Tab-separated table of C-alpha atoms in Angstrom:
chain	number	residue	atom	x	y	z
A	296	UNK	CA	0.000	0.000	0.000
A	297	UNK	CA	1.503	3.333	-1.036
A	298	UNK	CA	1.600	6.474	1.077
A	299	UNK	CA	-0.692	9.318	-0.013
A	300	UNK	CA	1.157	12.257	-1.572
A	301	UNK	CA	0.037	14.670	1.149
A	302	UNK	CA	1.496	12.348	3.784
A	303	UNK	CA	4.808	12.103	1.919
A	304	UNK	CA	4.909	15.914	1.690
A	305	UNK	CA	4.213	16.227	5.408
A	306	UNK	CA	7.106	13.876	6.135
A	307	UNK	CA	9.398	15.935	3.898
A	308	UNK	CA	8.516	19.104	5.783
A	309	UNK	CA	8.956	17.352	9.148
A	310	UNK	CA	12.465	16.496	8.010
A	311	UNK	CA	13.104	20.204	7.484
A	312	UNK	CA	11.764	20.995	10.955
A	313	UNK	CA	15.115	21.135	12.764
A	314	UNK	CA	17.528	24.105	12.727
A	315	UNK	CA	20.640	21.923	12.427
A	316	UNK	CA	19.217	20.139	9.391
A	317	UNK	CA	18.356	23.443	7.726
A	318	UNK	CA	21.866	24.765	8.426
A	319	UNK	CA	23.456	21.623	6.959
A	320	UNK	CA	21.389	22.001	3.790
A	321	UNK	CA	22.313	25.684	3.553
A	322	UNK	CA	26.010	24.894	3.851
A	323	UNK	CA	25.815	22.168	1.206
A	324	UNK	CA	24.298	24.511	-1.388
A	325	UNK	CA	27.779	25.516	-2.556
A	326	UNK	CA	28.889	21.931	-3.006
A	327	UNK	CA	29.930	18.851	-1.061
A	328	UNK	CA	31.611	19.277	2.324
A	329	UNK	CA	33.372	16.899	4.689
A	330	UNK	CA	31.781	16.248	8.062
A	331	UNK	CA	34.620	18.087	9.807
A	332	UNK	CA	33.763	21.306	7.916
A	333	UNK	CA	30.079	20.953	8.754
A	334	UNK	CA	30.980	20.423	12.393
A	335	UNK	CA	33.219	23.513	12.393
A	336	UNK	CA	30.439	25.653	10.891
A	337	UNK	CA	27.605	24.437	13.135
A	338	UNK	CA	27.745	24.808	16.907
A	339	UNK	CA	26.622	21.287	17.895
A	340	UNK	CA	28.165	18.158	19.312
A	341	UNK	CA	29.501	15.645	16.802
A	342	UNK	CA	26.926	13.059	17.912
A	343	UNK	CA	24.050	15.501	17.317
A	344	UNK	CA	25.355	16.394	13.853
A	345	UNK	CA	25.690	12.704	13.049
A	346	UNK	CA	22.071	12.085	14.062
A	347	UNK	CA	20.819	14.995	11.951
A	348	UNK	CA	22.864	13.888	8.931
A	349	UNK	CA	21.356	10.405	9.285
A	350	UNK	CA	17.844	11.877	9.218
A	351	UNK	CA	18.676	13.860	6.068
A	352	UNK	CA	20.211	10.770	4.429
A	353	UNK	CA	17.190	8.586	5.224
A	354	UNK	CA	14.908	11.275	3.794
A	355	UNK	CA	16.986	11.331	0.607
A	356	UNK	CA	17.867	15.016	0.927
A	357	UNK	CA	21.624	14.432	1.113
A	358	UNK	CA	24.026	11.797	-0.079
A	359	UNK	CA	27.308	10.756	1.479
A	360	UNK	CA	30.462	9.230	0.102
A	361	UNK	CA	34.062	8.672	1.082
A	362	UNK	CA	36.875	10.740	-0.345
A	363	UNK	CA	39.954	9.086	1.071
A	364	UNK	CA	39.682	9.425	4.849
A	365	UNK	CA	36.895	12.024	4.651
A	366	UNK	CA	33.166	11.413	4.712
A	367	UNK	CA	31.645	13.922	2.317
A	368	UNK	CA	28.040	15.122	2.169
A	369	UNK	CA	26.202	16.699	-0.759
A	370	UNK	CA	22.670	17.735	-1.619
A	371	UNK	CA	20.940	14.872	-3.386
A	372	UNK	CA	19.382	17.209	-5.963
A	373	UNK	CA	19.514	20.938	-6.793
A	374	UNK	CA	15.801	20.978	-5.957
A	375	UNK	CA	16.753	20.986	-2.268
A	376	UNK	CA	18.491	24.349	-2.760
A	377	UNK	CA	15.426	25.573	-4.665
A	378	UNK	CA	13.234	24.579	-1.727
A	379	UNK	CA	15.445	26.561	0.672
A	380	UNK	CA	15.232	29.583	-1.632
A	381	UNK	CA	11.440	29.252	-1.749
A	382	UNK	CA	11.398	29.186	2.048
A	383	UNK	CA	13.416	32.388	2.132
A	384	UNK	CA	10.980	34.069	-0.282
A	385	UNK	CA	7.994	32.945	1.768
A	386	UNK	CA	9.584	34.251	4.958
A	387	UNK	CA	10.206	37.578	3.236
A	388	UNK	CA	6.550	37.773	2.257
A	389	UNK	CA	5.049	36.815	5.614
A	390	UNK	CA	7.453	38.552	7.966
A	391	UNK	CA	6.791	42.107	6.877
A	392	UNK	CA	5.761	42.934	10.455
A	393	UNK	CA	9.045	41.636	11.841
A	394	UNK	CA	11.373	44.346	10.608
A	395	UNK	CA	14.619	43.103	12.154
A	396	UNK	CA	14.344	39.609	10.704
A	397	UNK	CA	13.181	40.964	7.364
A	398	UNK	CA	16.139	43.363	7.235
A	399	UNK	CA	18.483	40.461	8.007
A	400	UNK	CA	16.932	38.371	5.232
A	401	UNK	CA	17.318	41.201	2.736
A	402	UNK	CA	20.871	42.007	3.805
A	403	UNK	CA	22.063	38.422	3.601
A	404	UNK	CA	21.102	38.005	-0.043
A	405	UNK	CA	21.509	34.251	0.342
A	406	UNK	CA	20.288	31.452	2.566
A	407	UNK	CA	23.562	31.287	4.459
């Protein structure tokens, strides 16, 4: 029995419902990164990052591979970056009453 599309979409958005996962996806927009670089850029314990990467892998949002001694992560499809950009646009549209956050969004120019 297959899962209804709306349920699959809900699961996708649940996957995005953690700040560490969003930050990982943002960082991977410019290309693959080793775990050590992700860890240096995100203020979390290594075990927490590992758990969040596993969630993203299981959801099919990232892929991993070995490059010599390094474990590398990459977005599974450019559509993930498009989804992050859409989120930024939506936030810009709905946060007009939150000037500070809106100014930060406009000033950043990117999702990073």
